[in-house]
Structures are given as C-alpha cells and as structure tokens.
Amino acid sequence: MKITNKYVVETLVFFSYVLFAMAWVGGTASMSQIMASMQIDSLASASFISGAVTLAKIVGTFGAAWIAIKYGVKYAFFIASLLIVMGLLTPYAPNYELLLLSRFLMGLGGAFMIVYFNPIVMQFFSLEERPVINGINAVAFNVGTAIVLWMMADINQLTGSWQITLIVFSLASLVLALLWLTVQFQPQTQSANNSADGQNSASSQPYWQGLKDRFNWIYGFTYSGLLTFYICLFTFYPEAGISQSKWVIGFGIIGTIAGIIYSKRQPLRLPVIRFSGVMITLNIIGLSFIELPWLQTLSAIVLGFFIFFPVTALVSIPHELPNMTGERITVTFSLFYSISYLFSTIILWVFGKLVDINQGDYRLSFMMIALLSCTFFIGGYLLPETGKTKELSPCEA
C-alpha cells in the first residue's frame, strides 16, 4: 500500500504532532505522580527535566535540516516519529536518569517534526494551498494540549490509570509512524515561485549559507520575543498567581482558524503581523499588571487569539520567497526555531534571576517580557512582504 493522497498525508502529519502534544503535556501533567513514584522531591531535579526539554528543542531544531538533507524528508520525519514514541519509557521509567532520557528523546522528536512540516507541505501542496495547510499544522500542538488539559481525567478513568494513558498515546504515535512509511514521495517539483532550471536550483543549502542569510536572522528575531512569553506563560505566570493560561490555549485555536480564513482573503502578510504585534504587547501588559481577575481573563482571551491569528501569515512568508526549494526551506525553519529557542532560553534564565534579585517580586521581569514581545511588531517592518495583491484590470479599476 502506498499513500499518495495529499490530504491523507496531511492527516498523518497533523495527528502525529497532536499525539506528541498529548504525550508531552500529559507527561508534564503527571510529573508529580512520576516524581513521587521515584521518591524524588527535589525541585532542582524537576527543573533539570525542563532544562533538558529546552536543550532538546535547541539541538533538535538546529540539527533537523542536516538529517533531512542526509536521509530525505520522508525518513527524517519517520525518525522524528520514532523519537516521540520513546515516551513509552516515561510512565514506567525505573530511575530518574531513564525518565530524563525519555523526555529528552521525545522533545527531540517533536523539535525535528515541527521543522519537517514545511518541506512536506511544499512537496504535496501548491503555493495557493499552503497558507491553509500551514495554519492547520500551526494549531496541532494547541489541539493536543487542549485535549489533555480538559479531558485527561476522563481519559485516565477510561484507561484505568495515567500510566496506561501515556502508553496509549505513545502506541498511537507508533501506529502513525508505521503508516508514514507507506507515504509515496515524488521527486521535488518546482513550484510557481521556484526557478525554472529544475534540479539545479534544488541544491542543498548548508547551514553556513543559511546563517549568512539576513532573512533567517530577522525571521528568528521576529518570533523570539513571542515564543519567550509563551513559554513563560506556562512556567512562571502560575507561580506568580496568574493562572489564565488555559484561556490562551482555547482562544489560540479560534485565532488560528480566523487567521487561516483571513490569509485566504487577504494575501498581504505584514499588516496582520504588525497589528497583532501591537495587540499582543498591550494584552501582555494587561495580563501581567492588571489585578482585576476578569480583566486578566479578558487579556488572556485576546492574547490567545492574537498570538495565533498571524501565524498562518508568518509561516507562509518563507514559502513565498523567490527560488525557494525543499532543502532551503528546511534550513530556514531549522534556524528559525533554534534561534528563537536559544533566545528564549537565555531570557527565561534572566527572568528567573530578576525575580530572585527582587526577592520574589515579578514586576521587573514582567516588564522585560512585555518589552521583548515587541520583536513581533518590529519584525513586521523588517520582514519582506511576499503576499501579492490581485492586480485590477482596466475595466475593474
């Protein structure tokens, strides 16, 4: 059996990442039980697990392009899927070291997979179809997270225990990984925005060329401040007594759907990025500094919407650059995520340090996060406009 239908391929890609999110967030939600079963009560040990996850994301997103160029996107995605299946070790890990390894490998698989979305989309979908597919893929993690946040207790009741639930998630990932091997990849065809000289334009773009490309640095910079806030929202904000993160997840799904519809009707990419950047920063300030619970909730709702509303436009930009190939776009997104995660790792360390220096006062750290979120708005003026407006004929004008 060979899978050639592009919508079946997209279904496999989407649910592979949904299951990664379910396994990842499900493991995080069960971490207190896992640590208790190992008789580990050290916060340092727990934070080391989070640090290993961040390291996996940096290493994984940076190395993803090399694996794709060496083995091809099909088998690179399969390797990523198998690494995610390593979550099987999490619920019954006999010691802390194996638990740490399982979480690291699963995080590594997720980091690889998110980079491979884009060459797969380029392989199977036309330039006109890609904004919709990119938007759908962008919401996959939120869908998996939402399922766990709202239904984990019910799923545990159905399976009998949280351990079996995590195993079911991993086994489902294994089934999708095996199905992925039946996907039939065709030789890369040149799309409308590619050069016309065929195979010669698809030569590999090594990392050193990608690092010299000004666009890749601007692209990573644009997302870095927003990613830093998003990670901070689920780590430090609850510790500061701000627990509205679930609203961000739910309305993020709505924002993504709205962004897909908007991007289909409005081809220009930068206006929505700029406007969303303003709304994001304003509502981060509202969430962080307004003490009225209902206003904090409203800020979280608006934040969730506008964090994900421009994602379809943002992810579409590299696809619409001239002379873009599958290998080049893999390098672009590999650097995009690794630059963003490296930036966020450094800033989150500074965030925690500022809280310690100020004896538990989060205000200065929140000011820093709000200020850095402006990278999204600033990037809206540095990135190239790749969307093309429809030209009016003389009679339409």
Short mmCIF file of C-alpha atoms in Angstrom, two decimals:
data_model
loop_
_atom_site.label_atom_id
_atom_site.label_comp_id
_atom_site.label_asym_id
_atom_site.label_seq_id
_atom_site.Cartn_x
_atom_site.Cartn_y
_atom_site.Cartn_z
CA MET A 1 0.00 0.00 0.00
CA LYS A 2 1.29 3.44 -0.99
CA ILE A 3 -0.26 6.66 0.30
CA THR A 4 -0.23 9.35 -2.36
CA ASN A 5 -3.30 11.44 -1.47
CA LYS A 6 -2.05 14.75 -0.12
CA TYR A 7 -4.91 15.11 2.34
CA VAL A 8 -4.18 11.70 3.86
CA VAL A 9 -0.53 12.76 4.16
CA GLU A 10 -1.56 15.97 5.92
CA THR A 11 -3.83 13.99 8.26
CA LEU A 12 -0.86 11.82 9.28
CA VAL A 13 1.34 14.90 9.83
CA PHE A 14 -1.31 16.76 11.83
CA PHE A 15 -2.25 13.91 14.17
CA SER A 16 1.39 12.89 14.64
CA TYR A 17 2.02 16.29 16.21
CA VAL A 18 -1.29 16.29 18.09
CA LEU A 19 -0.23 13.00 19.70
CA PHE A 20 3.19 14.42 20.50
CA ALA A 21 1.49 17.30 22.33
CA MET A 22 -0.81 14.89 24.18
CA ALA A 23 2.11 12.70 25.27
CA TRP A 24 4.28 15.68 26.16
CA VAL A 25 1.71 17.69 28.10
CA GLY A 26 0.21 14.51 29.57
CA GLY A 27 3.64 13.58 30.93
CA THR A 28 4.08 17.07 32.33
CA ALA A 29 0.63 16.93 33.95
CA SER A 30 1.55 13.58 35.52
CA MET A 31 5.03 14.66 36.60
CA SER A 32 4.09 14.95 40.28
CA GLN A 33 2.94 11.30 40.29
CA ILE A 34 6.04 10.26 38.35
CA MET A 35 8.40 12.04 40.73
CA ALA A 36 6.52 10.69 43.75
CA SER A 37 6.81 7.13 42.42
CA MET A 38 10.59 7.62 42.30
CA GLN A 39 10.61 9.31 45.71
CA ILE A 40 12.13 12.44 44.20
CA ASP A 41 11.09 15.68 45.86
CA SER A 42 13.88 17.92 44.62
CA LEU A 43 12.72 20.97 42.68
CA ALA A 44 16.16 21.11 41.13
CA SER A 45 15.61 17.65 39.65
CA ALA A 46 12.24 18.70 38.28
CA SER A 47 13.68 21.87 36.79
CA PHE A 48 16.51 19.85 35.24
CA ILE A 49 13.89 17.90 33.30
CA SER A 50 12.52 21.18 31.94
CA GLY A 51 16.05 22.27 31.09
CA ALA A 52 16.66 19.03 29.21
CA VAL A 53 13.48 19.66 27.24
CA THR A 54 14.67 23.13 26.24
CA LEU A 55 18.05 21.72 25.25
CA ALA A 56 16.30 19.10 23.11
CA LYS A 57 14.37 21.84 21.31
CA ILE A 58 17.50 23.88 20.59
CA VAL A 59 19.59 20.88 19.49
CA GLY A 60 16.71 19.27 17.63
CA THR A 61 15.60 22.28 15.63
CA PHE A 62 19.21 23.12 14.73
CA GLY A 63 20.07 19.58 13.62
CA ALA A 64 16.78 18.78 11.88
CA ALA A 65 17.83 20.16 8.49
CA TRP A 66 21.04 18.09 8.46
CA ILE A 67 19.07 14.88 8.98
CA ALA A 68 16.53 15.82 6.30
CA ILE A 69 19.27 16.59 3.77
CA LYS A 70 21.13 13.38 4.59
CA TYR A 71 18.21 10.92 4.71
CA GLY A 72 15.41 12.77 2.90
CA VAL A 73 12.33 14.35 4.43
CA LYS A 74 10.31 11.12 4.45
CA TYR A 75 12.76 9.17 6.60
CA ALA A 76 13.67 12.24 8.67
CA PHE A 77 10.00 12.55 9.65
CA PHE A 78 9.95 8.82 10.46
CA ILE A 79 13.00 9.23 12.73
CA ALA A 80 11.22 12.12 14.48
CA SER A 81 8.14 9.92 14.95
CA LEU A 82 10.17 7.10 16.48
CA LEU A 83 11.82 9.51 18.91
CA ILE A 84 8.37 10.68 20.02
CA VAL A 85 7.43 7.04 20.65
CA MET A 86 10.22 6.98 23.27
CA GLY A 87 7.59 8.49 25.55
CA LEU A 88 6.75 4.83 26.24
CA LEU A 89 9.55 4.90 28.80
CA THR A 90 8.15 7.83 30.78
CA PRO A 91 5.38 6.22 32.89
CA TYR A 92 7.41 3.18 33.96
CA ALA A 93 10.95 4.56 34.00
CA PRO A 94 12.77 2.70 36.80
CA ASN A 95 15.04 5.62 37.64
CA TYR A 96 15.44 9.34 37.20
CA GLU A 97 18.11 9.04 34.52
CA LEU A 98 15.88 6.97 32.22
CA LEU A 99 12.99 9.36 32.83
CA LEU A 100 15.22 12.26 31.83
CA LEU A 101 16.36 10.39 28.71
CA SER A 102 12.82 9.55 27.63
CA ARG A 103 11.68 13.16 27.96
CA PHE A 104 14.76 14.41 26.12
CA LEU A 105 14.30 11.99 23.21
CA MET A 106 10.59 12.77 22.95
CA GLY A 107 11.31 16.50 22.96
CA LEU A 108 13.98 15.94 20.32
CA GLY A 109 11.44 14.15 18.12
CA GLY A 110 8.95 16.98 18.49
CA ALA A 111 11.65 19.53 17.62
CA PHE A 112 12.55 17.60 14.47
CA MET A 113 8.94 17.16 13.43
CA ILE A 114 7.95 20.83 13.58
CA VAL A 115 10.77 21.68 11.16
CA TYR A 116 9.65 19.00 8.69
CA PHE A 117 6.12 20.38 8.37
CA ASN A 118 7.28 22.90 5.80
CA PRO A 119 9.19 20.75 3.29
CA ILE A 120 6.31 18.24 3.44
CA VAL A 121 3.79 20.99 2.74
CA MET A 122 5.99 22.22 -0.13
CA GLN A 123 6.21 18.67 -1.53
CA PHE A 124 2.48 17.95 -1.61
CA PHE A 125 0.64 21.28 -1.82
CA SER A 126 0.55 24.15 -4.29
CA LEU A 127 1.58 27.66 -3.33
CA GLU A 128 -2.08 28.70 -3.13
CA GLU A 129 -2.95 25.81 -0.79
CA ARG A 130 -0.03 26.23 1.61
CA PRO A 131 -1.39 29.04 3.83
CA VAL A 132 -4.36 26.88 4.84
CA ILE A 133 -2.23 23.77 5.48
CA ASN A 134 0.40 25.78 7.37
CA GLY A 135 -2.32 27.24 9.56
CA ILE A 136 -3.77 23.79 10.28
CA ASN A 137 -0.35 22.47 11.26
CA ALA A 138 0.25 25.51 13.47
CA VAL A 139 -2.74 24.62 15.66
CA ALA A 140 -1.83 20.92 16.08
CA PHE A 141 0.04 21.41 19.37
CA ASN A 142 -2.80 23.50 20.80
CA VAL A 143 -5.34 20.82 19.90
CA GLY A 144 -3.30 18.14 21.68
CA THR A 145 -2.71 20.40 24.67
CA ALA A 146 -6.40 21.30 24.92
CA ILE A 147 -7.42 17.63 24.86
CA VAL A 148 -5.09 16.87 27.77
CA LEU A 149 -5.96 19.97 29.82
CA TRP A 150 -9.70 19.42 29.55
CA MET A 151 -10.02 15.65 29.19
CA MET A 152 -7.03 13.99 30.89
CA ALA A 153 -9.03 12.96 33.96
CA ASP A 154 -11.73 11.38 31.78
CA ILE A 155 -9.14 9.58 29.65
CA ASN A 156 -7.41 8.27 32.77
CA GLN A 157 -10.72 6.98 34.04
CA LEU A 158 -11.33 5.24 30.72
CA THR A 159 -7.88 3.60 30.57
CA GLY A 160 -7.63 2.91 34.29
CA SER A 161 -4.50 4.92 35.13
CA TRP A 162 -2.32 7.78 33.96
CA GLN A 163 0.45 5.28 33.13
CA ILE A 164 -1.72 3.39 30.65
CA THR A 165 -2.95 6.70 29.18
CA LEU A 166 0.62 7.76 28.37
CA ILE A 167 1.35 4.34 26.88
CA VAL A 168 -1.75 4.57 24.68
CA PHE A 169 -0.59 7.98 23.40
CA SER A 170 2.83 6.55 22.51
CA LEU A 171 1.41 3.42 20.86
CA ALA A 172 -0.89 5.58 18.76
CA SER A 173 2.20 7.57 17.69
CA LEU A 174 3.89 4.30 16.72
CA VAL A 175 0.93 3.32 14.52
CA LEU A 176 1.09 6.66 12.71
CA ALA A 177 4.87 6.31 12.31
CA LEU A 178 4.43 2.93 10.60
CA LEU A 179 1.69 4.33 8.37
CA TRP A 180 4.03 7.17 7.44
CA LEU A 181 6.41 4.65 5.84
CA THR A 182 3.75 3.95 3.21
CA VAL A 183 3.67 7.61 2.06
CA GLN A 184 4.93 7.93 -1.50
CA PHE A 185 7.22 10.91 -2.02
CA GLN A 186 7.64 12.16 -5.57
CA PRO A 187 10.75 13.92 -6.90
CA GLN A 188 10.59 17.60 -5.86
CA THR A 189 8.79 19.64 -8.48
CA GLN A 190 9.41 23.32 -8.94
CA SER A 191 6.50 25.47 -7.85
CA ALA A 192 5.42 28.70 -9.43
CA ASN A 193 7.77 30.73 -7.28
CA ASN A 194 10.77 28.45 -7.88
CA SER A 195 13.32 28.99 -10.60
CA ALA A 196 12.73 27.16 -13.84
CA ASP A 197 16.01 25.30 -14.21
CA GLY A 198 14.76 22.22 -12.38
CA GLN A 199 17.13 20.11 -10.34
CA ASN A 200 19.99 22.61 -10.39
CA SER A 201 18.03 25.09 -8.27
CA ALA A 202 17.36 22.48 -5.60
CA SER A 203 20.96 22.10 -4.49
CA SER A 204 21.38 21.84 -0.76
CA GLN A 205 21.83 24.98 1.28
CA PRO A 206 24.24 24.18 4.10
CA TYR A 207 23.96 25.84 7.46
CA TRP A 208 26.74 28.31 6.81
CA GLN A 209 24.81 29.69 3.86
CA GLY A 210 21.64 29.82 5.95
CA LEU A 211 23.49 31.66 8.71
CA LYS A 212 24.67 34.25 6.19
CA ASP A 213 21.11 34.86 5.01
CA ARG A 214 19.84 38.07 6.65
CA PHE A 215 16.24 36.90 6.29
CA ASN A 216 16.77 33.91 8.61
CA TRP A 217 18.02 36.13 11.43
CA ILE A 218 15.16 38.61 11.05
CA TYR A 219 12.69 35.73 10.88
CA GLY A 220 14.01 34.16 14.09
CA PHE A 221 14.18 37.57 15.82
CA THR A 222 10.53 38.29 14.97
CA TYR A 223 9.29 35.16 16.71
CA SER A 224 11.77 35.06 19.60
CA GLY A 225 10.07 37.55 21.94
CA LEU A 226 6.64 35.99 21.42
CA LEU A 227 7.98 32.46 22.00
CA THR A 228 9.69 33.63 25.19
CA PHE A 229 6.42 34.99 26.54
CA TYR A 230 4.50 31.87 25.53
CA ILE A 231 6.91 29.59 27.41
CA CYS A 232 6.94 31.99 30.35
CA LEU A 233 3.14 31.95 30.43
CA PHE A 234 3.08 28.24 31.29
CA THR A 235 6.07 28.26 33.66
CA PHE A 236 6.42 31.49 35.64
CA TYR A 237 2.95 33.04 35.39
CA PRO A 238 1.23 30.34 37.51
CA GLU A 239 3.99 30.78 40.11
CA ALA A 240 3.14 34.50 40.18
CA GLY A 241 -0.52 33.69 40.87
CA ILE A 242 -1.72 34.31 37.29
CA SER A 243 -3.50 31.16 36.12
CA GLN A 244 -5.39 32.21 32.99
CA SER A 245 -3.18 30.18 30.61
CA LYS A 246 -5.99 27.78 29.68
CA TRP A 247 -7.84 30.66 28.02
CA VAL A 248 -4.81 31.34 25.83
CA ILE A 249 -4.85 27.74 24.59
CA GLY A 250 -8.58 27.68 23.81
CA PHE A 251 -8.74 31.01 22.04
CA GLY A 252 -5.46 30.23 20.27
CA ILE A 253 -7.36 27.56 18.33
CA ILE A 254 -10.04 30.11 17.40
CA GLY A 255 -7.35 32.62 16.43
CA THR A 256 -5.64 30.10 14.16
CA ILE A 257 -8.88 29.29 12.34
CA ALA A 258 -9.58 33.02 11.91
CA GLY A 259 -6.02 33.52 10.67
CA ILE A 260 -6.45 30.82 8.01
CA ILE A 261 -9.65 32.46 6.73
CA TYR A 262 -8.08 35.93 6.81
CA SER A 263 -4.93 34.84 4.95
CA LYS A 264 -7.01 33.26 2.20
CA ARG A 265 -8.87 36.53 1.64
CA GLN A 266 -6.05 39.00 2.35
CA PRO A 267 -2.77 37.95 0.69
CA LEU A 268 -0.56 40.65 2.24
CA ARG A 269 1.38 39.18 5.17
CA LEU A 270 2.89 42.11 7.06
CA PRO A 271 -0.18 44.19 8.07
CA VAL A 272 -1.66 41.37 10.16
CA ILE A 273 1.73 40.73 11.80
CA ARG A 274 2.11 44.39 12.74
CA PHE A 275 -1.42 44.81 14.11
CA SER A 276 -1.24 41.51 16.02
CA GLY A 277 2.12 42.57 17.44
CA VAL A 278 0.54 45.68 18.98
CA MET A 279 -2.38 43.68 20.40
CA ILE A 280 -0.05 41.05 21.84
CA THR A 281 2.14 43.54 23.71
CA LEU A 282 -0.84 45.54 25.05
CA ASN A 283 -2.55 42.42 26.38
CA ILE A 284 0.64 41.03 27.89
CA ILE A 285 0.76 44.27 29.88
CA GLY A 286 -2.90 43.79 30.84
CA LEU A 287 -2.38 40.17 31.90
CA SER A 288 0.79 40.97 33.85
CA PHE A 289 -0.11 44.17 35.67
CA ILE A 290 -3.91 44.48 35.97
CA GLU A 291 -5.02 42.84 39.20
CA LEU A 292 -8.73 42.54 38.40
CA PRO A 293 -9.31 38.81 37.63
CA TRP A 294 -11.93 39.44 34.91
CA LEU A 295 -9.61 41.85 33.08
CA GLN A 296 -6.75 39.37 33.33
CA THR A 297 -9.03 36.71 31.84
CA LEU A 298 -10.08 39.08 29.06
CA SER A 299 -6.42 39.86 28.33
CA ALA A 300 -5.65 36.13 28.18
CA ILE A 301 -8.54 35.55 25.75
CA VAL A 302 -7.41 38.37 23.44
CA LEU A 303 -3.81 37.21 23.76
CA GLY A 304 -4.67 33.66 22.76
CA PHE A 305 -6.48 34.94 19.69
CA PHE A 306 -3.79 37.36 18.51
CA ILE A 307 -0.81 35.13 19.28
CA PHE A 308 -2.12 32.61 16.76
CA PHE A 309 -4.09 34.85 14.38
CA PRO A 310 -0.95 35.93 12.42
CA VAL A 311 0.78 32.52 12.47
CA THR A 312 -0.57 31.49 9.05
CA ALA A 313 0.80 34.70 7.52
CA LEU A 314 4.14 34.36 9.36
CA VAL A 315 4.70 30.74 8.33
CA SER A 316 3.66 31.47 4.73
CA ILE A 317 6.40 34.07 4.14
CA PRO A 318 9.31 31.63 3.51
CA HIS A 319 7.12 29.56 1.16
CA GLU A 320 6.55 32.65 -0.96
CA LEU A 321 10.17 33.77 -1.23
CA PRO A 322 11.69 33.53 -4.73
CA ASN A 323 13.72 30.43 -5.63
CA MET A 324 12.57 28.53 -2.53
CA THR A 325 13.28 24.79 -2.50
CA GLY A 326 12.50 21.97 -0.09
CA GLU A 327 16.06 21.83 1.26
CA ARG A 328 16.35 25.58 1.64
CA ILE A 329 13.05 25.87 3.49
CA THR A 330 14.14 23.07 5.84
CA VAL A 331 17.27 25.03 6.73
CA THR A 332 15.23 28.23 7.11
CA PHE A 333 12.80 26.72 9.62
CA SER A 334 15.57 24.82 11.38
CA LEU A 335 17.34 28.12 12.07
CA PHE A 336 14.04 29.90 12.77
CA TYR A 337 13.21 27.62 15.69
CA SER A 338 16.75 27.15 17.02
CA ILE A 339 17.40 30.92 17.08
CA SER A 340 14.05 31.54 18.78
CA TYR A 341 14.51 28.80 21.39
CA LEU A 342 18.09 29.84 22.15
CA PHE A 343 16.94 33.44 22.70
CA SER A 344 14.03 32.33 24.90
CA THR A 345 16.28 30.05 26.98
CA ILE A 346 18.62 32.93 27.81
CA ILE A 347 15.78 35.38 28.55
CA LEU A 348 13.90 32.93 30.77
CA TRP A 349 17.06 32.45 32.84
CA VAL A 350 17.32 36.25 33.16
CA PHE A 351 13.61 36.38 34.07
CA GLY A 352 14.11 33.98 36.98
CA LYS A 353 17.28 35.77 38.07
CA LEU A 354 15.44 39.10 38.23
CA VAL A 355 12.71 37.54 40.38
CA ASP A 356 15.36 36.21 42.76
CA ILE A 357 17.18 39.55 42.92
CA ASN A 358 13.90 41.33 43.66
CA GLN A 359 13.02 38.82 46.40
CA GLY A 360 10.07 37.24 44.62
CA ASP A 361 8.71 40.42 43.00
CA TYR A 362 7.78 39.66 39.37
CA ARG A 363 7.09 43.21 38.18
CA LEU A 364 10.50 43.96 36.67
CA SER A 365 10.58 40.55 34.97
CA PHE A 366 7.09 41.10 33.55
CA MET A 367 8.20 44.50 32.21
CA MET A 368 11.11 42.81 30.45
CA ILE A 369 8.82 40.17 28.88
CA ALA A 370 6.34 42.81 27.69
CA LEU A 371 9.17 44.86 26.16
CA LEU A 372 10.71 41.86 24.39
CA SER A 373 7.34 40.83 22.95
CA CYS A 374 7.70 43.90 20.71
CA THR A 375 10.04 41.84 18.48
CA PHE A 376 6.92 40.56 16.71
CA PHE A 377 5.75 44.08 15.87
CA ILE A 378 9.26 45.22 14.89
CA GLY A 379 9.72 42.16 12.68
CA GLY A 380 6.59 43.19 10.80
CA TYR A 381 8.63 46.12 9.43
CA LEU A 382 11.85 44.17 8.77
CA LEU A 383 10.45 41.09 7.01
CA PRO A 384 9.82 41.19 3.25
CA GLU A 385 6.25 41.44 2.00
CA THR A 386 5.75 38.24 0.00
CA GLY A 387 1.98 38.42 -0.45
CA LYS A 388 0.79 39.74 -3.78
CA THR A 389 -2.40 41.75 -4.16
CA LYS A 390 -4.62 40.96 -7.10
CA GLU A 391 -3.95 43.31 -9.98
CA LEU A 392 -7.08 45.07 -11.27
CA SER A 393 -7.83 45.05 -14.95
CA PRO A 394 -8.59 48.45 -16.59
CA CYS A 395 -12.32 47.74 -16.54
CA GLU A 396 -12.21 46.78 -12.82
CA ALA A 397 -10.25 49.91 -11.99
#
